[in-house]
PDB file of C-alpha atoms in Angstrom:
ATOM      1  CA  MET H   1     -47.535-164.092   3.774  1.00  0.00           C
ATOM      2  CA  LEU H   2     -46.388-161.038   5.748  1.00  0.00           C
ATOM      3  CA  ARG H   3     -46.892-158.810   2.706  1.00  0.00           C
ATOM      4  CA  GLN H   4     -50.397-160.221   2.184  1.00  0.00           C
ATOM      5  CA  THR H   5     -51.261-159.575   5.836  1.00  0.00           C
ATOM      6  CA  GLN H   6     -49.971-156.000   5.567  1.00  0.00           C
ATOM      7  CA  PHE H   7     -52.006-155.481   2.379  1.00  0.00           C
ATOM      8  CA  GLY H   8     -55.099-156.792   4.135  1.00  0.00           C
ATOM      9  CA  PHE H   9     -54.509-154.464   7.089  1.00  0.00           C
ATOM     10  CA  MET H  10     -54.071-151.455   4.792  1.00  0.00           C
ATOM     11  CA  THR H  11     -57.264-152.405   2.960  1.00  0.00           C
ATOM     12  CA  SER H  12     -59.065-152.410   6.308  1.00  0.00           C
ATOM     13  CA  VAL H  13     -57.659-148.978   7.186  1.00  0.00           C
ATOM     14  CA  ILE H  14     -58.842-147.590   3.837  1.00  0.00           C
ATOM     15  CA  CYS H  15     -62.302-149.143   4.134  1.00  0.00           C
ATOM     16  CA  LEU H  16     -63.090-147.887   7.634  1.00  0.00           C
ATOM     17  CA  PRO H  17     -63.448-144.136   6.837  1.00  0.00           C
ATOM     18  CA  ILE H  18     -65.719-145.010   3.891  1.00  0.00           C
ATOM     19  CA  LEU H  19     -67.853-147.244   6.097  1.00  0.00           C
ATOM     20  CA  ILE H  20     -68.070-144.553   8.782  1.00  0.00           C
ATOM     21  CA  TYR H  21     -69.190-142.055   6.131  1.00  0.00           C
ATOM     22  CA  LEU H  22     -71.877-144.449   4.884  1.00  0.00           C
ATOM     23  CA  GLY H  23     -72.971-145.006   8.516  1.00  0.00           C
ATOM     24  CA  ASN H  24     -74.540-148.421   7.916  1.00  0.00           C
ATOM     25  CA  PRO H  25     -73.423-151.070  10.456  1.00  0.00           C
ATOM     26  CA  ALA H  26     -74.584-153.884   8.132  1.00  0.00           C
ATOM     27  CA  TYR H  27     -72.096-152.788   5.466  1.00  0.00           C
ATOM     28  CA  ALA H  28     -69.382-152.650   8.119  1.00  0.00           C
ATOM     29  CA  LEU H  29     -70.073-156.182   9.339  1.00  0.00           C
ATOM     30  CA  LEU H  30     -70.195-157.559   5.785  1.00  0.00           C
ATOM     31  CA  THR H  31     -66.967-155.788   4.782  1.00  0.00           C
ATOM     32  CA  GLY H  32     -65.040-157.001   7.829  1.00  0.00           C
ATOM     33  CA  MET H  33     -66.256-160.555   7.292  1.00  0.00           C
ATOM     34  CA  ALA H  34     -65.536-160.472   3.538  1.00  0.00           C
ATOM     35  CA  LEU H  35     -61.969-159.218   4.035  1.00  0.00           C
ATOM     36  CA  THR H  36     -61.153-161.871   6.643  1.00  0.00           C
ATOM     37  CA  LEU H  37     -62.605-164.648   4.499  1.00  0.00           C
ATOM     38  CA  ALA H  38     -60.855-163.371   1.358  1.00  0.00           C
ATOM     39  CA  PHE H  39     -57.388-163.110   2.943  1.00  0.00           C
ATOM     40  CA  ASN H  40     -58.012-166.189   5.144  1.00  0.00           C
ATOM     41  CA  ARG H  41     -56.319-164.618   8.137  1.00  0.00           C
ATOM     42  CA  LYS H  42     -57.098-162.153  10.894  1.00  0.00           C
ATOM     43  CA  LEU H  43     -56.263-158.728   9.509  1.00  0.00           C
ATOM     44  CA  ILE H  44     -56.335-156.713  12.741  1.00  0.00           C
ATOM     45  CA  GLU H  45     -54.452-158.521  15.500  1.00  0.00           C
ATOM     46  CA  VAL H  46     -55.941-156.690  18.458  1.00  0.00           C
ATOM     47  CA  GLY H  47     -58.437-159.221  19.738  1.00  0.00           C
ATOM     48  CA  SER H  48     -62.106-158.563  20.470  1.00  0.00           C
ATOM     49  CA  ALA H  49     -61.521-155.930  23.178  1.00  0.00           C
ATOM     50  CA  PRO H  50     -61.592-152.856  20.853  1.00  0.00           C
ATOM     51  CA  ALA H  51     -64.935-153.959  19.379  1.00  0.00           C
ATOM     52  CA  LYS H  52     -66.357-154.337  22.886  1.00  0.00           C
ATOM     53  CA  TYR H  53     -65.121-150.922  24.019  1.00  0.00           C
ATOM     54  CA  CYS H  54     -66.336-149.199  20.830  1.00  0.00           C
ATOM     55  CA  LEU H  55     -69.768-150.730  21.332  1.00  0.00           C
ATOM     56  CA  GLN H  56     -69.927-149.747  24.993  1.00  0.00           C
ATOM     57  CA  ALA H  57     -68.855-146.179  24.188  1.00  0.00           C
ATOM     58  CA  ALA H  58     -71.503-146.008  21.434  1.00  0.00           C
ATOM     59  CA  ILE H  59     -74.204-147.107  23.884  1.00  0.00           C
ATOM     60  CA  ILE H  60     -73.069-144.609  26.533  1.00  0.00           C
ATOM     61  CA  LEU H  61     -73.210-141.763  23.991  1.00  0.00           C
ATOM     62  CA  LEU H  62     -76.750-142.816  23.050  1.00  0.00           C
ATOM     63  CA  GLY H  63     -77.681-142.112  26.665  1.00  0.00           C
ATOM     64  CA  PHE H  64     -77.261-138.353  26.135  1.00  0.00           C
ATOM     65  CA  LYS H  65     -80.200-138.451  23.702  1.00  0.00           C
ATOM     66  CA  LEU H  66     -82.514-140.215  26.171  1.00  0.00           C
ATOM     67  CA  ASN H  67     -84.372-138.450  28.933  1.00  0.00           C
ATOM     68  CA  VAL H  68     -83.890-140.322  32.195  1.00  0.00           C
ATOM     69  CA  MET H  69     -87.650-140.407  32.802  1.00  0.00           C
ATOM     70  CA  ASP H  70     -88.183-141.915  29.338  1.00  0.00           C
ATOM     71  CA  LEU H  71     -85.466-144.432  30.162  1.00  0.00           C
ATOM     72  CA  TRP H  72     -87.243-145.390  33.361  1.00  0.00           C
ATOM     73  CA  GLN H  73     -90.633-145.588  31.623  1.00  0.00           C
ATOM     74  CA  ILE H  74     -89.325-147.822  28.827  1.00  0.00           C
ATOM     75  CA  SER H  75     -87.550-150.099  31.297  1.00  0.00           C
ATOM     76  CA  ALA H  76     -90.605-150.406  33.527  1.00  0.00           C
ATOM     77  CA  SER H  77     -93.007-150.926  30.617  1.00  0.00           C
ATOM     78  CA  TYR H  78     -91.050-153.840  29.191  1.00  0.00           C
ATOM     79  CA  LEU H  79     -89.761-155.444  32.387  1.00  0.00           C
ATOM     80  CA  ALA H  80     -92.411-158.190  32.344  1.00  0.00           C
ATOM     81  CA  PRO H  81     -91.954-159.093  28.637  1.00  0.00           C
ATOM     82  CA  VAL H  82     -88.178-159.321  29.149  1.00  0.00           C
ATOM     83  CA  VAL H  83     -88.603-161.612  32.169  1.00  0.00           C
ATOM     84  CA  VAL H  84     -91.053-163.852  30.295  1.00  0.00           C
ATOM     85  CA  TYR H  85     -88.827-163.939  27.216  1.00  0.00           C
ATOM     86  CA  VAL H  86     -85.644-164.852  29.105  1.00  0.00           C
ATOM     87  CA  LEU H  87     -87.266-167.625  31.124  1.00  0.00           C
ATOM     88  CA  CYS H  88     -89.226-169.096  28.198  1.00  0.00           C
ATOM     89  CA  ALA H  89     -86.318-168.942  25.733  1.00  0.00           C
ATOM     90  CA  MET H  90     -84.017-170.558  28.282  1.00  0.00           C
ATOM     91  CA  ALA H  91     -86.467-173.365  29.093  1.00  0.00           C
ATOM     92  CA  LEU H  92     -87.344-173.974  25.453  1.00  0.00           C
ATOM     93  CA  GLY H  93     -83.683-174.014  24.400  1.00  0.00           C
ATOM     94  CA  LEU H  94     -82.759-176.551  27.053  1.00  0.00           C
ATOM     95  CA  ALA H  95     -85.794-178.678  26.159  1.00  0.00           C
ATOM     96  CA  ILE H  96     -84.854-178.705  22.482  1.00  0.00           C
ATOM     97  CA  GLY H  97     -81.252-179.564  23.372  1.00  0.00           C
ATOM     98  CA  TYR H  98     -82.394-182.393  25.637  1.00  0.00           C
ATOM     99  CA  GLY H  99     -84.764-183.770  23.024  1.00  0.00           C
ATOM    100  CA  MET H 100     -82.045-183.702  20.357  1.00  0.00           C
ATOM    101  CA  LYS H 101     -79.464-185.191  22.738  1.00  0.00           C
ATOM    102  CA  VAL H 102     -77.103-182.236  22.409  1.00  0.00           C
ATOM    103  CA  ASP H 103     -74.334-182.441  25.015  1.00  0.00           C
ATOM    104  CA  ARG H 104     -75.298-180.520  28.151  1.00  0.00           C
ATOM    105  CA  LYS H 105     -72.576-177.877  27.999  1.00  0.00           C
ATOM    106  CA  SER H 106     -73.230-176.955  24.367  1.00  0.00           C
ATOM    107  CA  SER H 107     -76.975-176.964  25.012  1.00  0.00           C
ATOM    108  CA  LEU H 108     -76.605-174.623  27.997  1.00  0.00           C
ATOM    109  CA  LEU H 109     -74.330-172.251  26.071  1.00  0.00           C
ATOM    110  CA  MET H 110     -76.757-172.061  23.141  1.00  0.00           C
ATOM    111  CA  ALA H 111     -79.914-171.727  25.254  1.00  0.00           C
ATOM    112  CA  SER H 112     -78.463-169.061  27.566  1.00  0.00           C
ATOM    113  CA  GLY H 113     -76.873-167.186  24.661  1.00  0.00           C
ATOM    114  CA  THR H 114     -80.229-166.975  22.898  1.00  0.00           C
ATOM    115  CA  ALA H 115     -82.095-166.044  26.067  1.00  0.00           C
ATOM    116  CA  ILE H 116     -79.743-163.381  27.435  1.00  0.00           C
ATOM    117  CA  CYS H 117     -76.883-161.847  25.473  1.00  0.00           C
ATOM    118  CA  GLY H 118     -75.360-164.070  22.826  1.00  0.00           C
ATOM    119  CA  GLY H 119     -71.579-164.083  22.715  1.00  0.00           C
ATOM    120  CA  THR H 120     -71.196-162.268  26.029  1.00  0.00           C
ATOM    121  CA  THR H 121     -73.201-164.941  27.834  1.00  0.00           C
ATOM    122  CA  ILE H 122     -71.371-167.768  26.083  1.00  0.00           C
ATOM    123  CA  ALA H 123     -67.938-166.313  26.856  1.00  0.00           C
ATOM    124  CA  THR H 124     -68.930-165.723  30.493  1.00  0.00           C
ATOM    125  CA  LEU H 125     -70.407-169.176  31.118  1.00  0.00           C
ATOM    126  CA  SER H 126     -67.774-171.200  29.237  1.00  0.00           C
ATOM    127  CA  PRO H 127     -65.100-171.180  31.973  1.00  0.00           C
ATOM    128  CA  ILE H 128     -67.725-171.709  34.695  1.00  0.00           C
ATOM    129  CA  ILE H 129     -69.089-174.906  33.138  1.00  0.00           C
ATOM    130  CA  ARG H 130     -65.625-175.858  31.821  1.00  0.00           C
ATOM    131  CA  ALA H 131     -66.714-175.992  28.197  1.00  0.00           C
ATOM    132  CA  THR H 132     -64.110-177.097  25.660  1.00  0.00           C
ATOM    133  CA  PRO H 133     -62.760-174.636  23.052  1.00  0.00           C
ATOM    134  CA  ASP H 134     -64.684-176.552  20.357  1.00  0.00           C
ATOM    135  CA  GLN H 135     -67.960-176.218  22.266  1.00  0.00           C
ATOM    136  CA  THR H 136     -67.396-172.518  22.908  1.00  0.00           C
ATOM    137  CA  GLY H 137     -66.223-171.815  19.353  1.00  0.00           C
ATOM    138  CA  ALA H 138     -69.197-173.583  17.792  1.00  0.00           C
ATOM    139  CA  ALA H 139     -71.683-171.647  19.966  1.00  0.00           C
ATOM    140  CA  LEU H 140     -69.979-168.314  19.226  1.00  0.00           C
ATOM    141  CA  GLY H 141     -69.831-169.044  15.506  1.00  0.00           C
ATOM    142  CA  ILE H 142     -73.542-169.830  15.349  1.00  0.00           C
ATOM    143  CA  VAL H 143     -74.414-166.652  17.255  1.00  0.00           C
ATOM    144  CA  PHE H 144     -72.208-164.498  14.998  1.00  0.00           C
ATOM    145  CA  LEU H 145     -73.882-165.808  11.845  1.00  0.00           C
ATOM    146  CA  LEU H 146     -77.430-165.500  13.220  1.00  0.00           C
ATOM    147  CA  ASN H 147     -76.623-161.923  14.264  1.00  0.00           C
ATOM    148  CA  ALA H 148     -75.433-161.167  10.729  1.00  0.00           C
ATOM    149  CA  LEU H 149     -78.577-162.715   9.238  1.00  0.00           C
ATOM    150  CA  ALA H 150     -80.773-160.606  11.531  1.00  0.00           C
ATOM    151  CA  LEU H 151     -78.843-157.434  10.741  1.00  0.00           C
ATOM    152  CA  PHE H 152     -79.562-157.784   7.026  1.00  0.00           C
ATOM    153  CA  THR H 153     -83.122-159.128   7.155  1.00  0.00           C
ATOM    154  CA  PHE H 154     -84.905-157.577  10.151  1.00  0.00           C
ATOM    155  CA  PRO H 155     -85.047-153.976   8.838  1.00  0.00           C
ATOM    156  CA  HIS H 156     -86.637-155.214   5.584  1.00  0.00           C
ATOM    157  CA  ILE H 157     -89.190-157.226   7.550  1.00  0.00           C
ATOM    158  CA  GLY H 158     -89.939-154.183   9.699  1.00  0.00           C
ATOM    159  CA  HIS H 159     -90.558-151.968   6.662  1.00  0.00           C
ATOM    160  CA  TRP H 160     -92.605-154.653   4.927  1.00  0.00           C
ATOM    161  CA  LEU H 161     -94.881-154.987   7.974  1.00  0.00           C
ATOM    162  CA  GLU H 162     -94.882-151.192   8.488  1.00  0.00           C
ATOM    163  CA  MET H 163     -93.774-151.581  12.089  1.00  0.00           C
ATOM    164  CA  SER H 164     -93.542-148.480  14.233  1.00  0.00           C
ATOM    165  CA  GLN H 165     -90.208-147.393  15.688  1.00  0.00           C
ATOM    166  CA  GLU H 166     -91.275-148.681  19.104  1.00  0.00           C
ATOM    167  CA  GLN H 167     -92.458-152.027  17.772  1.00  0.00           C
ATOM    168  CA  PHE H 168     -89.261-152.620  15.849  1.00  0.00           C
ATOM    169  CA  GLY H 169     -87.064-151.561  18.765  1.00  0.00           C
ATOM    170  CA  VAL H 170     -88.779-153.953  21.172  1.00  0.00           C
ATOM    171  CA  TRP H 171     -88.736-156.797  18.650  1.00  0.00           C
ATOM    172  CA  VAL H 172     -85.014-156.642  17.897  1.00  0.00           C
ATOM    173  CA  ALA H 173     -84.201-156.179  21.595  1.00  0.00           C
ATOM    174  CA  LEU H 174     -85.855-159.538  22.285  1.00  0.00           C
ATOM    175  CA  ALA H 175     -85.185-161.560  19.139  1.00  0.00           C
ATOM    176  CA  ILE H 176     -81.504-160.810  18.397  1.00  0.00           C
ATOM    177  CA  HIS H 177     -78.709-162.340  20.449  1.00  0.00           C
ATOM    178  CA  ASP H 178     -75.937-159.758  20.937  1.00  0.00           C
ATOM    179  CA  THR H 179     -76.183-156.144  22.085  1.00  0.00           C
ATOM    180  CA  SER H 180     -74.012-154.979  19.178  1.00  0.00           C
ATOM    181  CA  SER H 181     -76.366-156.450  16.579  1.00  0.00           C
ATOM    182  CA  VAL H 182     -79.468-155.262  18.464  1.00  0.00           C
ATOM    183  CA  VAL H 183     -78.255-151.651  18.500  1.00  0.00           C
ATOM    184  CA  ALA H 184     -76.928-151.802  14.928  1.00  0.00           C
ATOM    185  CA  THR H 185     -80.114-153.323  13.499  1.00  0.00           C
ATOM    186  CA  ALA H 186     -82.319-150.829  15.333  1.00  0.00           C
ATOM    187  CA  GLN H 187     -80.078-147.937  14.254  1.00  0.00           C
ATOM    188  CA  ILE H 188     -80.631-148.875  10.607  1.00  0.00           C
ATOM    189  CA  TYR H 189     -84.394-148.634  11.198  1.00  0.00           C
ATOM    190  CA  GLY H 190     -84.285-145.291  13.037  1.00  0.00           C
ATOM    191  CA  ASP H 191     -82.986-143.329  16.017  1.00  0.00           C
ATOM    192  CA  GLU H 192     -86.122-143.874  18.107  1.00  0.00           C
ATOM    193  CA  ALA H 193     -85.962-147.618  17.488  1.00  0.00           C
ATOM    194  CA  ALA H 194     -82.301-147.598  18.539  1.00  0.00           C
ATOM    195  CA  ASN H 195     -83.070-145.778  21.800  1.00  0.00           C
ATOM    196  CA  ILE H 196     -85.858-148.202  22.714  1.00  0.00           C
ATOM    197  CA  ALA H 197     -83.922-151.295  21.628  1.00  0.00           C
ATOM    198  CA  THR H 198     -80.835-150.267  23.610  1.00  0.00           C
ATOM    199  CA  THR H 199     -82.822-149.692  26.799  1.00  0.00           C
ATOM    200  CA  VAL H 200     -84.805-152.939  26.574  1.00  0.00           C
ATOM    201  CA  LYS H 201     -81.729-154.982  25.605  1.00  0.00           C
ATOM    202  CA  LEU H 202     -79.663-153.678  28.519  1.00  0.00           C
ATOM    203  CA  GLY H 203     -82.422-154.823  30.855  1.00  0.00           C
ATOM    204  CA  ARG H 204     -82.200-158.238  29.235  1.00  0.00           C
ATOM    205  CA  THR H 205     -78.387-158.242  29.558  1.00  0.00           C
ATOM    206  CA  LEU H 206     -78.640-157.809  33.341  1.00  0.00           C
ATOM    207  CA  TRP H 207     -80.049-161.337  33.521  1.00  0.00           C
ATOM    208  CA  LEU H 208     -76.471-162.500  33.021  1.00  0.00           C
ATOM    209  CA  ILE H 209     -75.839-161.759  36.716  1.00  0.00           C
ATOM    210  CA  PRO H 210     -78.375-164.254  38.182  1.00  0.00           C
ATOM    211  CA  MET H 211     -77.472-166.727  35.419  1.00  0.00           C
ATOM    212  CA  VAL H 212     -73.809-166.716  36.476  1.00  0.00           C
ATOM    213  CA  LEU H 213     -74.757-166.935  40.161  1.00  0.00           C
ATOM    214  CA  ILE H 214     -77.145-169.876  39.718  1.00  0.00           C
ATOM    215  CA  THR H 215     -74.811-171.772  37.392  1.00  0.00           C
ATOM    216  CA  SER H 216     -71.765-171.309  39.605  1.00  0.00           C
ATOM    217  CA  LEU H 217     -73.675-172.423  42.712  1.00  0.00           C
ATOM    218  CA  TYR H 218     -75.013-175.498  40.914  1.00  0.00           C
ATOM    219  CA  ILE H 219     -71.642-176.496  39.488  1.00  0.00           C
ATOM    220  CA  GLN H 220     -69.674-175.129  42.473  1.00  0.00           C
ATOM    221  CA  SER H 221     -67.219-173.464  40.136  1.00  0.00           C
ATOM    222  CA  PRO H 222     -64.518-171.090  41.435  1.00  0.00           C
ATOM    223  CA  GLU H 223     -64.375-169.460  37.998  1.00  0.00           C
ATOM    224  CA  ALA H 224     -67.512-167.371  38.498  1.00  0.00           C
ATOM    225  CA  LYS H 225     -67.041-163.605  38.523  1.00  0.00           C
ATOM    226  CA  MET H 226     -69.997-161.457  39.496  1.00  0.00           C
ATOM    227  CA  ARG H 227     -69.614-158.117  37.749  1.00  0.00           C
ATOM    228  CA  MET H 228     -72.166-155.428  37.140  1.00  0.00           C
ATOM    229  CA  PRO H 229     -71.696-154.220  33.530  1.00  0.00           C
ATOM    230  CA  ILE H 230     -70.101-150.828  34.202  1.00  0.00           C
ATOM    231  CA  PHE H 231     -71.095-149.346  30.841  1.00  0.00           C
ATOM    232  CA  ILE H 232     -74.779-149.695  31.779  1.00  0.00           C
ATOM    233  CA  ILE H 233     -74.168-147.440  34.784  1.00  0.00           C
ATOM    234  CA  PHE H 234     -72.456-144.871  32.527  1.00  0.00           C
ATOM    235  CA  PHE H 235     -75.349-145.128  30.053  1.00  0.00           C
ATOM    236  CA  ILE H 236     -77.808-144.241  32.839  1.00  0.00           C
ATOM    237  CA  LEU H 237     -75.478-141.461  34.052  1.00  0.00           C
ATOM    238  CA  ALA H 238     -75.272-139.989  30.528  1.00  0.00           C
ATOM    239  CA  SER H 239     -79.065-140.007  30.330  1.00  0.00           C
ATOM    240  CA  ALA H 240     -79.277-138.236  33.697  1.00  0.00           C
ATOM    241  CA  ILE H 241     -76.762-135.577  32.608  1.00  0.00           C
ATOM    242  CA  GLY H 242     -78.667-134.993  29.373  1.00  0.00           C
ATOM    243  CA  SER H 243     -81.904-134.645  31.327  1.00  0.00           C
ATOM    244  CA  VAL H 244     -80.832-132.178  34.014  1.00  0.00           C
ATOM    245  CA  THR H 245     -78.491-129.985  31.962  1.00  0.00           C
ATOM    246  CA  ALA H 246     -79.217-127.983  28.848  1.00  0.00           C
ATOM    247  CA  LEU H 247     -76.589-129.461  26.556  1.00  0.00           C
ATOM    248  CA  PRO H 248     -75.899-127.461  23.368  1.00  0.00           C
ATOM    249  CA  GLN H 249     -77.548-128.933  20.289  1.00  0.00           C
ATOM    250  CA  ILE H 250     -74.150-129.257  18.626  1.00  0.00           C
ATOM    251  CA  ALA H 251     -72.986-131.437  21.531  1.00  0.00           C
ATOM    252  CA  ILE H 252     -76.008-133.744  21.246  1.00  0.00           C
ATOM    253  CA  GLN H 253     -75.580-133.998  17.480  1.00  0.00           C
ATOM    254  CA  SER H 254     -71.862-134.710  17.868  1.00  0.00           C
ATOM    255  CA  ALA H 255     -72.568-137.419  20.446  1.00  0.00           C
ATOM    256  CA  GLY H 256     -75.077-138.995  18.065  1.00  0.00           C
ATOM    257  CA  TRP H 257     -72.625-138.942  15.139  1.00  0.00           C
ATOM    258  CA  LEU H 258     -69.789-140.331  17.272  1.00  0.00           C
ATOM    259  CA  SER H 259     -72.078-143.072  18.601  1.00  0.00           C
ATOM    260  CA  LYS H 260     -72.971-144.168  15.059  1.00  0.00           C
ATOM    261  CA  SER H 261     -69.308-144.059  13.998  1.00  0.00           C
ATOM    262  CA  LEU H 262     -68.181-146.180  16.947  1.00  0.00           C
ATOM    263  CA  LEU H 263     -70.982-148.648  16.222  1.00  0.00           C
ATOM    264  CA  VAL H 264     -69.764-148.988  12.617  1.00  0.00           C
ATOM    265  CA  ILE H 265     -66.198-149.594  13.841  1.00  0.00           C
ATOM    266  CA  ALA H 266     -67.429-152.178  16.373  1.00  0.00           C
ATOM    267  CA  LEU H 267     -69.408-154.088  13.727  1.00  0.00           C
ATOM    268  CA  PHE H 268     -66.452-154.007  11.327  1.00  0.00           C
ATOM    269  CA  LEU H 269     -64.179-155.493  13.997  1.00  0.00           C
ATOM    270  CA  ILE H 270     -66.814-158.108  14.864  1.00  0.00           C
ATOM    271  CA  GLY H 271     -67.008-158.985  11.181  1.00  0.00           C
ATOM    272  CA  THR H 272     -63.263-159.637  11.087  1.00  0.00           C
ATOM    273  CA  GLU H 273     -63.777-162.289  13.787  1.00  0.00           C
ATOM    274  CA  ILE H 274     -65.850-164.423  11.381  1.00  0.00           C
ATOM    275  CA  SER H 275     -63.230-166.616   9.709  1.00  0.00           C
ATOM    276  CA  ARG H 276     -63.309-169.756   7.594  1.00  0.00           C
ATOM    277  CA  SER H 277     -62.809-171.815  10.747  1.00  0.00           C
ATOM    278  CA  THR H 278     -65.913-170.102  12.181  1.00  0.00           C
ATOM    279  CA  LEU H 279     -67.925-171.253   9.195  1.00  0.00           C
ATOM    280  CA  ARG H 280     -66.533-174.782   9.466  1.00  0.00           C
ATOM    281  CA  SER H 281     -67.756-174.951  13.081  1.00  0.00           C
ATOM    282  CA  LEU H 282     -71.374-174.523  11.952  1.00  0.00           C
ATOM    283  CA  LYS H 283     -72.434-178.135  12.029  1.00  0.00           C
ATOM    284  CA  GLY H 284     -73.893-180.829  14.218  1.00  0.00           C
ATOM    285  CA  ARG H 285     -76.834-181.023  16.563  1.00  0.00           C
ATOM    286  CA  VAL H 286     -76.039-177.778  18.354  1.00  0.00           C
ATOM    287  CA  LEU H 287     -76.544-175.907  15.056  1.00  0.00           C
ATOM    288  CA  ILE H 288     -79.955-177.528  14.596  1.00  0.00           C
ATOM    289  CA  GLN H 289     -80.806-176.698  18.223  1.00  0.00           C
ATOM    290  CA  ALA H 290     -79.878-173.047  17.688  1.00  0.00           C
ATOM    291  CA  LEU H 291     -81.810-172.776  14.429  1.00  0.00           C
ATOM    292  CA  ALA H 292     -84.889-174.505  15.850  1.00  0.00           C
ATOM    293  CA  LEU H 293     -84.911-172.221  18.886  1.00  0.00           C
ATOM    294  CA  TRP H 294     -84.385-169.067  16.845  1.00  0.00           C
ATOM    295  CA  LEU H 295     -87.038-170.027  14.290  1.00  0.00           C
ATOM    296  CA  ILE H 296     -89.492-170.241  17.187  1.00  0.00           C
ATOM    297  CA  VAL H 297     -88.298-167.106  18.991  1.00  0.00           C
ATOM    298  CA  VAL H 298     -88.269-164.747  15.989  1.00  0.00           C
ATOM    299  CA  PRO H 299     -91.862-165.182  14.706  1.00  0.00           C
ATOM    300  CA  THR H 300     -93.294-165.577  18.213  1.00  0.00           C
ATOM    301  CA  THR H 301     -91.804-162.310  19.497  1.00  0.00           C
ATOM    302  CA  LEU H 302     -92.773-160.606  16.226  1.00  0.00           C
ATOM    303  CA  ALA H 303     -96.406-161.686  16.573  1.00  0.00           C
ATOM    304  CA  LEU H 304     -96.576-160.610  20.214  1.00  0.00           C
ATOM    305  CA  VAL H 305     -95.012-157.225  19.500  1.00  0.00           C
ATOM    306  CA  MET H 306     -97.292-156.557  16.510  1.00  0.00           C
ATOM    307  CA  ASN H 307    -100.365-157.276  18.628  1.00  0.00           C
ATOM    308  CA  TRP H 308     -99.441-155.743  22.000  1.00  0.00           C
ATOM    309  CA  VAL H 309     -97.001-152.871  21.455  1.00  0.00           C
TER     310      VAL H 309
END
């Protein structure tokens, strides 16, 4: 067993440079998932922290390519759609969960994860509402698989509909759960789409703060921790530095390449989190709730973006 684990780890080490060279986050996610499922064990025993830090670093480096005034304009332009999306997705998700008689904790995790920021929201709310490991694991597993589905299908849909970079960036920023998959999917479509998607999605992620506050006050939970996502501040700071200083072109290009490489590494590590037990958790009413909500969210946001952006 030890030898098999070591072989799996070495296979991962060999695959990563190839995946970075290819630069496609979808391949990275698929490879990480395939290796974990094939060896039936976690190949890189470092937890989810490295994936999170790689993603955050990738987003910060993207900031150097965005003018701070463009950042402000994008954020202001799509503030109202983000607000409407978060509130409507949350209300609709809870309504579907109530109608299907999904237990309240699972329903809240799934609705808030779809509305705000997928796995990050679920992991943040779980201790506050005292969700069981099974409830949390099922919600995370569903989000992981929907993210993977979006990563492989959304770019094809975008090309088929001949969506502009801006349209695609806004669409994925609203319709996909996790920041990692939003940025990765948009990056596959184009750099401009990635810049827009990252900015809009970070505005959506900030809704986690009032969500935690309201939930903790309602439940009166001591587990609530109000934290401003620090990497968002660094992303804005990087944009400001890139706007007020004349950075050498080689530095901007290097930041762009490093950002893409870190995103590939992050998606590979996220893929290794999808195990056979994750797949076995995809059952029950909460799965139907998640699918029903997503099947409403995806075409609705697509139609609105195609008509108004």
